[in-house]
Amino acid sequence: MEANVKISTLIGEDQIKKRIKELAKEITKKFNGEPVVAICILKGSFMFYADLLREIELDLTCDFLACSSYFGKTKSSGDVKMTLDLAHPIRGKHVLLIEDIVDTGLTMDYLVKILEAREPKSITNISLLFKPEALKKKVELDYIGFKISNEFVVGYGLDYQGYYRNLPYIARVESMN
Ligand code: IMP
């Protein structure tokens, strides 16, 4: 296999499922029947997004954007770029911004600023994973799935050099070649 690294389970499938149910319940309650635009930050969030949305009981519409800051490496380049924009305006709408992981916080900071300028009714953000020790930019997160230590993780949408996104659980990368 091309990305030949040693991995071990950090957060198992059942743990993820259980936490998603809890988060979805809180989000359903927060919006109290109001419609929401759920935004998936590609590519890493696709699996979390799909599983979370299936548990939320609200009138949801879906939209997608993509950002890049890693360019195939395991450390952020610090230079965030939007590589795919939303298909529809969000002005006057409740937005739920769904991220896989907040590491330096640069991506979330950048996206919240860009989206705020489009004058949505509100922005709520959620990240499945949060690495508090890696934070370079202070970001407010409304919902966090799991706090993890400052190590590189893969699986459940997250990749190392494009691989491992299809693992149904989250694994830590123990050694890299
Ligand atoms: P940030 O801008 O440094 O907070 O990083 C956000 C993006 O970096 C995430 O959406 C991921 O795509 C990627 N990323 C950060 N940490 C990891 C990791 O441990 N594994 C895989 N991707 C990561």
mmCIF file with all atom_site columns, C-alpha atoms and ligand atoms in Angstrom:
data_model
loop_
_atom_site.group_PDB
_atom_site.id
_atom_site.type_symbol
_atom_site.label_atom_id
_atom_site.label_alt_id
_atom_site.label_comp_id
_atom_site.label_asym_id
_atom_site.label_entity_id
_atom_site.label_seq_id
_atom_site.pdbx_PDB_ins_code
_atom_site.Cartn_x
_atom_site.Cartn_y
_atom_site.Cartn_z
_atom_site.occupancy
_atom_site.B_iso_or_equiv
_atom_site.pdbx_formal_charge
_atom_site.auth_seq_id
_atom_site.auth_comp_id
_atom_site.auth_asym_id
_atom_site.auth_atom_id
_atom_site.pdbx_PDB_model_num
ATOM   1   C CA  . MET A 1 1   ? 0.000   0.000  0.000  1.00 0.00 ? 1   MET A CA  1
ATOM   2   C CA  . GLU A 1 2   ? 1.248   3.507  -0.837 1.00 0.00 ? 2   GLU A CA  1
ATOM   3   C CA  . ALA A 1 3   ? 0.717   5.157  2.532  1.00 0.00 ? 3   ALA A CA  1
ATOM   4   C CA  . ASN A 1 4   ? 2.481   2.502  4.510  1.00 0.00 ? 4   ASN A CA  1
ATOM   5   C CA  . VAL A 1 5   ? 2.261   3.709  8.107  1.00 0.00 ? 5   VAL A CA  1
ATOM   6   C CA  . LYS A 1 6   ? 1.548   2.018  11.417 1.00 0.00 ? 6   LYS A CA  1
ATOM   7   C CA  . ILE A 1 7   ? -1.844  2.906  12.901 1.00 0.00 ? 7   ILE A CA  1
ATOM   8   C CA  . SER A 1 8   ? -3.787  1.981  16.039 1.00 0.00 ? 8   SER A CA  1
ATOM   9   C CA  . THR A 1 9   ? -7.397  2.630  17.038 1.00 0.00 ? 9   THR A CA  1
ATOM   10  C CA  . LEU A 1 10  ? -8.009  5.823  19.002 1.00 0.00 ? 10  LEU A CA  1
ATOM   11  C CA  . ILE A 1 11  ? -11.806 6.172  18.840 1.00 0.00 ? 11  ILE A CA  1
ATOM   12  C CA  . GLY A 1 12  ? -13.881 3.149  17.883 1.00 0.00 ? 12  GLY A CA  1
ATOM   13  C CA  . GLU A 1 13  ? -16.984 2.971  15.706 1.00 0.00 ? 13  GLU A CA  1
ATOM   14  C CA  . ASP A 1 14  ? -19.412 2.514  18.591 1.00 0.00 ? 14  ASP A CA  1
ATOM   15  C CA  . GLN A 1 15  ? -17.952 5.458  20.477 1.00 0.00 ? 15  GLN A CA  1
ATOM   16  C CA  . ILE A 1 16  ? -18.345 7.673  17.405 1.00 0.00 ? 16  ILE A CA  1
ATOM   17  C CA  . LYS A 1 17  ? -21.946 6.529  16.851 1.00 0.00 ? 17  LYS A CA  1
ATOM   18  C CA  . LYS A 1 18  ? -22.873 7.178  20.469 1.00 0.00 ? 18  LYS A CA  1
ATOM   19  C CA  . ARG A 1 19  ? -21.341 10.670 20.500 1.00 0.00 ? 19  ARG A CA  1
ATOM   20  C CA  . ILE A 1 20  ? -23.024 11.586 17.200 1.00 0.00 ? 20  ILE A CA  1
ATOM   21  C CA  . LYS A 1 21  ? -26.428 10.694 18.632 1.00 0.00 ? 21  LYS A CA  1
ATOM   22  C CA  . GLU A 1 22  ? -25.767 12.969 21.624 1.00 0.00 ? 22  GLU A CA  1
ATOM   23  C CA  . LEU A 1 23  ? -24.590 15.860 19.452 1.00 0.00 ? 23  LEU A CA  1
ATOM   24  C CA  . ALA A 1 24  ? -27.515 15.499 17.040 1.00 0.00 ? 24  ALA A CA  1
ATOM   25  C CA  . LYS A 1 25  ? -29.973 15.615 19.920 1.00 0.00 ? 25  LYS A CA  1
ATOM   26  C CA  . GLU A 1 26  ? -28.454 18.874 21.207 1.00 0.00 ? 26  GLU A CA  1
ATOM   27  C CA  . ILE A 1 27  ? -28.426 20.431 17.728 1.00 0.00 ? 27  ILE A CA  1
ATOM   28  C CA  . THR A 1 28  ? -32.035 19.396 17.049 1.00 0.00 ? 28  THR A CA  1
ATOM   29  C CA  . LYS A 1 29  ? -33.037 21.038 20.330 1.00 0.00 ? 29  LYS A CA  1
ATOM   30  C CA  . LYS A 1 30  ? -31.027 24.218 19.692 1.00 0.00 ? 30  LYS A CA  1
ATOM   31  C CA  . PHE A 1 31  ? -32.718 25.067 16.386 1.00 0.00 ? 31  PHE A CA  1
ATOM   32  C CA  . ASN A 1 32  ? -36.179 24.257 17.723 1.00 0.00 ? 32  ASN A CA  1
ATOM   33  C CA  . GLY A 1 33  ? -37.757 23.391 14.359 1.00 0.00 ? 33  GLY A CA  1
ATOM   34  C CA  . GLU A 1 34  ? -36.167 26.221 12.354 1.00 0.00 ? 34  GLU A CA  1
ATOM   35  C CA  . PRO A 1 35  ? -34.625 25.328 8.962  1.00 0.00 ? 35  PRO A CA  1
ATOM   36  C CA  . VAL A 1 36  ? -30.852 25.021 8.770  1.00 0.00 ? 36  VAL A CA  1
ATOM   37  C CA  . VAL A 1 37  ? -28.248 24.940 6.006  1.00 0.00 ? 37  VAL A CA  1
ATOM   38  C CA  . ALA A 1 38  ? -25.766 22.190 6.895  1.00 0.00 ? 38  ALA A CA  1
ATOM   39  C CA  . ILE A 1 39  ? -22.355 22.890 5.387  1.00 0.00 ? 39  ILE A CA  1
ATOM   40  C CA  . CYS A 1 40  ? -19.867 20.084 4.882  1.00 0.00 ? 40  CYS A CA  1
ATOM   41  C CA  . ILE A 1 41  ? -16.208 21.107 4.809  1.00 0.00 ? 41  ILE A CA  1
ATOM   42  C CA  . LEU A 1 42  ? -14.685 18.757 2.242  1.00 0.00 ? 42  LEU A CA  1
ATOM   43  C CA  . LYS A 1 43  ? -13.084 16.439 2.060  1.00 0.00 ? 43  LYS A CA  1
ATOM   44  C CA  . GLY A 1 44  ? -12.436 15.267 5.612  1.00 0.00 ? 44  GLY A CA  1
ATOM   45  C CA  . SER A 1 45  ? -15.936 15.884 7.011  1.00 0.00 ? 45  SER A CA  1
ATOM   46  C CA  . PHE A 1 46  ? -17.940 13.837 4.534  1.00 0.00 ? 46  PHE A CA  1
ATOM   47  C CA  . MET A 1 47  ? -18.405 10.806 6.756  1.00 0.00 ? 47  MET A CA  1
ATOM   48  C CA  . PHE A 1 48  ? -19.138 12.723 9.948  1.00 0.00 ? 48  PHE A CA  1
ATOM   49  C CA  . TYR A 1 49  ? -21.504 14.996 8.008  1.00 0.00 ? 49  TYR A CA  1
ATOM   50  C CA  . ALA A 1 50  ? -23.476 12.094 6.547  1.00 0.00 ? 50  ALA A CA  1
ATOM   51  C CA  . ASP A 1 51  ? -23.789 10.301 9.885  1.00 0.00 ? 51  ASP A CA  1
ATOM   52  C CA  . LEU A 1 52  ? -24.601 13.441 11.892 1.00 0.00 ? 52  LEU A CA  1
ATOM   53  C CA  . LEU A 1 53  ? -27.255 14.666 9.459  1.00 0.00 ? 53  LEU A CA  1
ATOM   54  C CA  . ARG A 1 54  ? -29.070 11.355 9.573  1.00 0.00 ? 54  ARG A CA  1
ATOM   55  C CA  . GLU A 1 55  ? -29.556 11.818 13.327 1.00 0.00 ? 55  GLU A CA  1
ATOM   56  C CA  . ILE A 1 56  ? -30.695 15.472 13.243 1.00 0.00 ? 56  ILE A CA  1
ATOM   57  C CA  . GLU A 1 57  ? -34.458 15.983 13.183 1.00 0.00 ? 57  GLU A CA  1
ATOM   58  C CA  . LEU A 1 58  ? -34.787 19.335 11.399 1.00 0.00 ? 58  LEU A CA  1
ATOM   59  C CA  . ASP A 1 59  ? -35.567 20.682 7.926  1.00 0.00 ? 59  ASP A CA  1
ATOM   60  C CA  . LEU A 1 60  ? -32.047 20.669 6.532  1.00 0.00 ? 60  LEU A CA  1
ATOM   61  C CA  . THR A 1 61  ? -30.593 21.692 3.216  1.00 0.00 ? 61  THR A CA  1
ATOM   62  C CA  . CYS A 1 62  ? -27.063 20.620 2.291  1.00 0.00 ? 62  CYS A CA  1
ATOM   63  C CA  . ASP A 1 63  ? -24.194 22.570 0.841  1.00 0.00 ? 63  ASP A CA  1
ATOM   64  C CA  . PHE A 1 64  ? -20.488 21.893 0.438  1.00 0.00 ? 64  PHE A CA  1
ATOM   65  C CA  . LEU A 1 65  ? -17.245 23.795 0.436  1.00 0.00 ? 65  LEU A CA  1
ATOM   66  C CA  . ALA A 1 66  ? -13.626 22.769 0.338  1.00 0.00 ? 66  ALA A CA  1
ATOM   67  C CA  . CYS A 1 67  ? -10.557 24.222 1.955  1.00 0.00 ? 67  CYS A CA  1
ATOM   68  C CA  . SER A 1 68  ? -6.937  23.331 1.761  1.00 0.00 ? 68  SER A CA  1
ATOM   69  C CA  . SER A 1 69  ? -4.025  24.107 4.051  1.00 0.00 ? 69  SER A CA  1
ATOM   70  C CA  . TYR A 1 70  ? -2.092  20.862 4.329  1.00 0.00 ? 70  TYR A CA  1
ATOM   71  C CA  . PHE A 1 71  ? -1.214  20.129 0.705  1.00 0.00 ? 71  PHE A CA  1
ATOM   72  C CA  . GLY A 1 72  ? -0.454  16.459 1.461  1.00 0.00 ? 72  GLY A CA  1
ATOM   73  C CA  . LYS A 1 73  ? 1.712   17.093 4.518  1.00 0.00 ? 73  LYS A CA  1
ATOM   74  C CA  . THR A 1 74  ? 0.986   16.377 8.193  1.00 0.00 ? 74  THR A CA  1
ATOM   75  C CA  . LYS A 1 75  ? 1.573   19.992 9.337  1.00 0.00 ? 75  LYS A CA  1
ATOM   76  C CA  . SER A 1 76  ? -0.616  22.883 8.250  1.00 0.00 ? 76  SER A CA  1
ATOM   77  C CA  . SER A 1 77  ? 1.081   25.245 5.798  1.00 0.00 ? 77  SER A CA  1
ATOM   78  C CA  . GLY A 1 78  ? -0.733  28.054 7.618  1.00 0.00 ? 78  GLY A CA  1
ATOM   79  C CA  . ASP A 1 79  ? -2.022  29.339 4.312  1.00 0.00 ? 79  ASP A CA  1
ATOM   80  C CA  . VAL A 1 80  ? -5.729  28.463 4.051  1.00 0.00 ? 80  VAL A CA  1
ATOM   81  C CA  . LYS A 1 81  ? -7.477  28.588 0.694  1.00 0.00 ? 81  LYS A CA  1
ATOM   82  C CA  . MET A 1 82  ? -11.079 27.954 -0.284 1.00 0.00 ? 82  MET A CA  1
ATOM   83  C CA  . THR A 1 83  ? -10.912 25.575 -3.222 1.00 0.00 ? 83  THR A CA  1
ATOM   84  C CA  . LEU A 1 84  ? -14.679 25.089 -3.646 1.00 0.00 ? 84  LEU A CA  1
ATOM   85  C CA  . ASP A 1 85  ? -17.367 27.600 -2.677 1.00 0.00 ? 85  ASP A CA  1
ATOM   86  C CA  . LEU A 1 86  ? -20.981 27.028 -1.628 1.00 0.00 ? 86  LEU A CA  1
ATOM   87  C CA  . ALA A 1 87  ? -23.543 26.556 -4.375 1.00 0.00 ? 87  ALA A CA  1
ATOM   88  C CA  . HIS A 1 88  ? -26.177 28.788 -2.717 1.00 0.00 ? 88  HIS A CA  1
ATOM   89  C CA  . PRO A 1 89  ? -26.323 32.082 -0.760 1.00 0.00 ? 89  PRO A CA  1
ATOM   90  C CA  . ILE A 1 90  ? -26.669 31.797 3.034  1.00 0.00 ? 90  ILE A CA  1
ATOM   91  C CA  . ARG A 1 91  ? -27.925 35.325 3.736  1.00 0.00 ? 91  ARG A CA  1
ATOM   92  C CA  . GLY A 1 92  ? -30.629 35.294 6.446  1.00 0.00 ? 92  GLY A CA  1
ATOM   93  C CA  . LYS A 1 93  ? -30.256 31.544 7.073  1.00 0.00 ? 93  LYS A CA  1
ATOM   94  C CA  . HIS A 1 94  ? -29.144 29.476 10.049 1.00 0.00 ? 94  HIS A CA  1
ATOM   95  C CA  . VAL A 1 95  ? -25.855 27.831 9.154  1.00 0.00 ? 95  VAL A CA  1
ATOM   96  C CA  . LEU A 1 96  ? -24.411 24.696 10.722 1.00 0.00 ? 96  LEU A CA  1
ATOM   97  C CA  . LEU A 1 97  ? -20.739 24.436 9.768  1.00 0.00 ? 97  LEU A CA  1
ATOM   98  C CA  . ILE A 1 98  ? -19.478 20.873 10.069 1.00 0.00 ? 98  ILE A CA  1
ATOM   99  C CA  . GLU A 1 99  ? -15.746 20.162 10.365 1.00 0.00 ? 99  GLU A CA  1
ATOM   100 C CA  . ASP A 1 100 ? -13.829 16.930 10.908 1.00 0.00 ? 100 ASP A CA  1
ATOM   101 C CA  . ILE A 1 101 ? -10.995 18.297 13.019 1.00 0.00 ? 101 ILE A CA  1
ATOM   102 C CA  . VAL A 1 102 ? -9.778  21.606 14.424 1.00 0.00 ? 102 VAL A CA  1
ATOM   103 C CA  . ASP A 1 103 ? -6.005  21.538 14.676 1.00 0.00 ? 103 ASP A CA  1
ATOM   104 C CA  . THR A 1 104 ? -4.339  24.990 14.404 1.00 0.00 ? 104 THR A CA  1
ATOM   105 C CA  . GLY A 1 105 ? -7.798  26.589 14.157 1.00 0.00 ? 105 GLY A CA  1
ATOM   106 C CA  . LEU A 1 106 ? -6.757  28.518 11.037 1.00 0.00 ? 106 LEU A CA  1
ATOM   107 C CA  . THR A 1 107 ? -9.313  26.868 8.748  1.00 0.00 ? 107 THR A CA  1
ATOM   108 C CA  . MET A 1 108 ? -12.243 27.404 11.109 1.00 0.00 ? 108 MET A CA  1
ATOM   109 C CA  . ASP A 1 109 ? -11.212 31.003 11.802 1.00 0.00 ? 109 ASP A CA  1
ATOM   110 C CA  . TYR A 1 110 ? -10.919 31.727 8.070  1.00 0.00 ? 110 TYR A CA  1
ATOM   111 C CA  . LEU A 1 111 ? -14.244 30.089 7.207  1.00 0.00 ? 111 LEU A CA  1
ATOM   112 C CA  . VAL A 1 112 ? -16.259 31.721 9.978  1.00 0.00 ? 112 VAL A CA  1
ATOM   113 C CA  . LYS A 1 113 ? -14.975 35.151 8.871  1.00 0.00 ? 113 LYS A CA  1
ATOM   114 C CA  . ILE A 1 114 ? -15.810 34.482 5.212  1.00 0.00 ? 114 ILE A CA  1
ATOM   115 C CA  . LEU A 1 115 ? -19.270 33.140 6.001  1.00 0.00 ? 115 LEU A CA  1
ATOM   116 C CA  . GLU A 1 116 ? -20.094 35.879 8.529  1.00 0.00 ? 116 GLU A CA  1
ATOM   117 C CA  . ALA A 1 117 ? -19.504 38.462 5.822  1.00 0.00 ? 117 ALA A CA  1
ATOM   118 C CA  . ARG A 1 118 ? -22.363 36.849 3.861  1.00 0.00 ? 118 ARG A CA  1
ATOM   119 C CA  . GLU A 1 119 ? -24.784 37.822 6.677  1.00 0.00 ? 119 GLU A CA  1
ATOM   120 C CA  . PRO A 1 120 ? -26.390 34.518 7.661  1.00 0.00 ? 120 PRO A CA  1
ATOM   121 C CA  . LYS A 1 121 ? -28.985 34.571 10.458 1.00 0.00 ? 121 LYS A CA  1
ATOM   122 C CA  . SER A 1 122 ? -26.562 32.607 12.635 1.00 0.00 ? 122 SER A CA  1
ATOM   123 C CA  . ILE A 1 123 ? -23.476 30.404 12.410 1.00 0.00 ? 123 ILE A CA  1
ATOM   124 C CA  . THR A 1 124 ? -23.117 27.355 14.607 1.00 0.00 ? 124 THR A CA  1
ATOM   125 C CA  . ASN A 1 125 ? -19.968 25.315 14.240 1.00 0.00 ? 125 ASN A CA  1
ATOM   126 C CA  . ILE A 1 126 ? -19.177 21.758 15.179 1.00 0.00 ? 126 ILE A CA  1
ATOM   127 C CA  . SER A 1 127 ? -16.023 19.705 14.922 1.00 0.00 ? 127 SER A CA  1
ATOM   128 C CA  . LEU A 1 128 ? -15.834 15.970 15.514 1.00 0.00 ? 128 LEU A CA  1
ATOM   129 C CA  . LEU A 1 129 ? -12.275 16.287 16.803 1.00 0.00 ? 129 LEU A CA  1
ATOM   130 C CA  . PHE A 1 130 ? -10.406 19.097 18.529 1.00 0.00 ? 130 PHE A CA  1
ATOM   131 C CA  . LYS A 1 131 ? -6.676  19.253 19.324 1.00 0.00 ? 131 LYS A CA  1
ATOM   132 C CA  . PRO A 1 132 ? -6.472  22.031 21.949 1.00 0.00 ? 132 PRO A CA  1
ATOM   133 C CA  . GLU A 1 133 ? -2.648  21.827 22.201 1.00 0.00 ? 133 GLU A CA  1
ATOM   134 C CA  . ALA A 1 134 ? -2.207  22.551 18.477 1.00 0.00 ? 134 ALA A CA  1
ATOM   135 C CA  . LEU A 1 135 ? -4.325  25.694 18.460 1.00 0.00 ? 135 LEU A CA  1
ATOM   136 C CA  . LYS A 1 136 ? -2.681  28.791 16.950 1.00 0.00 ? 136 LYS A CA  1
ATOM   137 C CA  . LYS A 1 137 ? -5.819  30.849 16.450 1.00 0.00 ? 137 LYS A CA  1
ATOM   138 C CA  . LYS A 1 138 ? -8.411  31.068 19.203 1.00 0.00 ? 138 LYS A CA  1
ATOM   139 C CA  . VAL A 1 139 ? -11.675 29.746 17.775 1.00 0.00 ? 139 VAL A CA  1
ATOM   140 C CA  . GLU A 1 140 ? -15.050 29.391 19.427 1.00 0.00 ? 140 GLU A CA  1
ATOM   141 C CA  . LEU A 1 141 ? -16.527 25.946 18.853 1.00 0.00 ? 141 LEU A CA  1
ATOM   142 C CA  . ASP A 1 142 ? -20.198 25.400 19.678 1.00 0.00 ? 142 ASP A CA  1
ATOM   143 C CA  . TYR A 1 143 ? -19.970 21.615 19.649 1.00 0.00 ? 143 TYR A CA  1
ATOM   144 C CA  . ILE A 1 144 ? -17.017 19.244 19.941 1.00 0.00 ? 144 ILE A CA  1
ATOM   145 C CA  . GLY A 1 145 ? -17.163 15.476 19.496 1.00 0.00 ? 145 GLY A CA  1
ATOM   146 C CA  . PHE A 1 146 ? -13.877 14.520 21.151 1.00 0.00 ? 146 PHE A CA  1
ATOM   147 C CA  . LYS A 1 147 ? -10.841 16.405 22.425 1.00 0.00 ? 147 LYS A CA  1
ATOM   148 C CA  . ILE A 1 148 ? -7.648  14.584 21.457 1.00 0.00 ? 148 ILE A CA  1
ATOM   149 C CA  . SER A 1 149 ? -3.966  15.118 22.117 1.00 0.00 ? 149 SER A CA  1
ATOM   150 C CA  . ASN A 1 150 ? -1.649  16.672 19.554 1.00 0.00 ? 150 ASN A CA  1
ATOM   151 C CA  . GLU A 1 151 ? -1.078  13.665 17.317 1.00 0.00 ? 151 GLU A CA  1
ATOM   152 C CA  . PHE A 1 152 ? -1.875  12.946 13.693 1.00 0.00 ? 152 PHE A CA  1
ATOM   153 C CA  . VAL A 1 153 ? -5.022  10.885 13.190 1.00 0.00 ? 153 VAL A CA  1
ATOM   154 C CA  . VAL A 1 154 ? -6.652  9.180  10.219 1.00 0.00 ? 154 VAL A CA  1
ATOM   155 C CA  . GLY A 1 155 ? -9.886  7.408  9.379  1.00 0.00 ? 155 GLY A CA  1
ATOM   156 C CA  . TYR A 1 156 ? -13.563 8.282  9.400  1.00 0.00 ? 156 TYR A CA  1
ATOM   157 C CA  . GLY A 1 157 ? -12.961 10.806 6.604  1.00 0.00 ? 157 GLY A CA  1
ATOM   158 C CA  . LEU A 1 158 ? -9.488  11.945 7.680  1.00 0.00 ? 158 LEU A CA  1
ATOM   159 C CA  . ASP A 1 159 ? -6.550  11.108 5.481  1.00 0.00 ? 159 ASP A CA  1
ATOM   160 C CA  . TYR A 1 160 ? -2.816  10.702 5.342  1.00 0.00 ? 160 TYR A CA  1
ATOM   161 C CA  . GLN A 1 161 ? -1.671  11.448 1.788  1.00 0.00 ? 161 GLN A CA  1
ATOM   162 C CA  . GLY A 1 162 ? -5.162  10.727 0.534  1.00 0.00 ? 162 GLY A CA  1
ATOM   163 C CA  . TYR A 1 163 ? -5.438  7.303  2.179  1.00 0.00 ? 163 TYR A CA  1
ATOM   164 C CA  . TYR A 1 164 ? -7.333  5.905  5.176  1.00 0.00 ? 164 TYR A CA  1
ATOM   165 C CA  . ARG A 1 165 ? -10.463 8.069  4.729  1.00 0.00 ? 165 ARG A CA  1
ATOM   166 C CA  . ASN A 1 166 ? -12.573 4.906  4.426  1.00 0.00 ? 166 ASN A CA  1
ATOM   167 C CA  . LEU A 1 167 ? -11.716 3.492  7.864  1.00 0.00 ? 167 LEU A CA  1
ATOM   168 C CA  . PRO A 1 168 ? -14.937 3.375  9.940  1.00 0.00 ? 168 PRO A CA  1
ATOM   169 C CA  . TYR A 1 169 ? -13.034 4.415  13.097 1.00 0.00 ? 169 TYR A CA  1
ATOM   170 C CA  . ILE A 1 170 ? -10.382 6.980  14.051 1.00 0.00 ? 170 ILE A CA  1
ATOM   171 C CA  . ALA A 1 171 ? -6.800  5.820  14.362 1.00 0.00 ? 171 ALA A CA  1
ATOM   172 C CA  . ARG A 1 172 ? -3.601  7.465  15.491 1.00 0.00 ? 172 ARG A CA  1
ATOM   173 C CA  . VAL A 1 173 ? -0.632  7.319  13.169 1.00 0.00 ? 173 VAL A CA  1
ATOM   174 C CA  . GLU A 1 174 ? 2.192   5.780  15.184 1.00 0.00 ? 174 GLU A CA  1
ATOM   175 C CA  . SER A 1 175 ? 5.015   5.981  12.724 1.00 0.00 ? 175 SER A CA  1
ATOM   176 C CA  . MET A 1 176 ? 5.421   7.399  9.270  1.00 0.00 ? 176 MET A CA  1
ATOM   177 C CA  . ASN A 1 177 ? 7.788   6.245  6.552  1.00 0.00 ? 177 ASN A CA  1
HETATM 178 P P1  . IMP B 2 .   ? -6.462  23.536 10.942 1.00 0.00 ? 1   IMP B P1  1
HETATM 179 O O1  . IMP B 2 .   ? -6.699  24.651 9.955  1.00 0.00 ? 1   IMP B O1  1
HETATM 180 O O2  . IMP B 2 .   ? -4.998  23.415 11.275 1.00 0.00 ? 1   IMP B O2  1
HETATM 181 O O3  . IMP B 2 .   ? -7.318  23.614 12.161 1.00 0.00 ? 1   IMP B O3  1
HETATM 182 O O4  . IMP B 2 .   ? -6.749  22.185 10.220 1.00 0.00 ? 1   IMP B O4  1
HETATM 183 C C1  . IMP B 2 .   ? -7.933  21.841 9.686  1.00 0.00 ? 1   IMP B C1  1
HETATM 184 C C2  . IMP B 2 .   ? -7.783  20.768 8.629  1.00 0.00 ? 1   IMP B C2  1
HETATM 185 O O5  . IMP B 2 .   ? -6.513  20.121 8.653  1.00 0.00 ? 1   IMP B O5  1
HETATM 186 C C3  . IMP B 2 .   ? -8.789  19.694 8.864  1.00 0.00 ? 1   IMP B C3  1
HETATM 187 O O6  . IMP B 2 .   ? -9.986  19.967 8.214  1.00 0.00 ? 1   IMP B O6  1
HETATM 188 C C4  . IMP B 2 .   ? -8.094  18.451 8.308  1.00 0.00 ? 1   IMP B C4  1
HETATM 189 O O7  . IMP B 2 .   ? -8.390  18.326 6.943  1.00 0.00 ? 1   IMP B O7  1
HETATM 190 C C5  . IMP B 2 .   ? -6.627  18.722 8.473  1.00 0.00 ? 1   IMP B C5  1
HETATM 191 N N1  . IMP B 2 .   ? -6.055  18.019 9.671  1.00 0.00 ? 1   IMP B N1  1
HETATM 192 C C6  . IMP B 2 .   ? -5.681  18.563 10.840 1.00 0.00 ? 1   IMP B C6  1
HETATM 193 N N2  . IMP B 2 .   ? -5.227  17.643 11.703 1.00 0.00 ? 1   IMP B N2  1
HETATM 194 C C7  . IMP B 2 .   ? -5.311  16.465 11.053 1.00 0.00 ? 1   IMP B C7  1
HETATM 195 C C8  . IMP B 2 .   ? -5.010  15.102 11.434 1.00 0.00 ? 1   IMP B C8  1
HETATM 196 O O8  . IMP B 2 .   ? -4.568  14.780 12.547 1.00 0.00 ? 1   IMP B O8  1
HETATM 197 N N3  . IMP B 2 .   ? -5.248  14.171 10.474 1.00 0.00 ? 1   IMP B N3  1
HETATM 198 C C9  . IMP B 2 .   ? -5.738  14.450 9.248  1.00 0.00 ? 1   IMP B C9  1
HETATM 199 N N4  . IMP B 2 .   ? -6.040  15.696 8.859  1.00 0.00 ? 1   IMP B N4  1
HETATM 200 C C10 . IMP B 2 .   ? -5.833  16.700 9.755  1.00 0.00 ? 1   IMP B C10 1
#
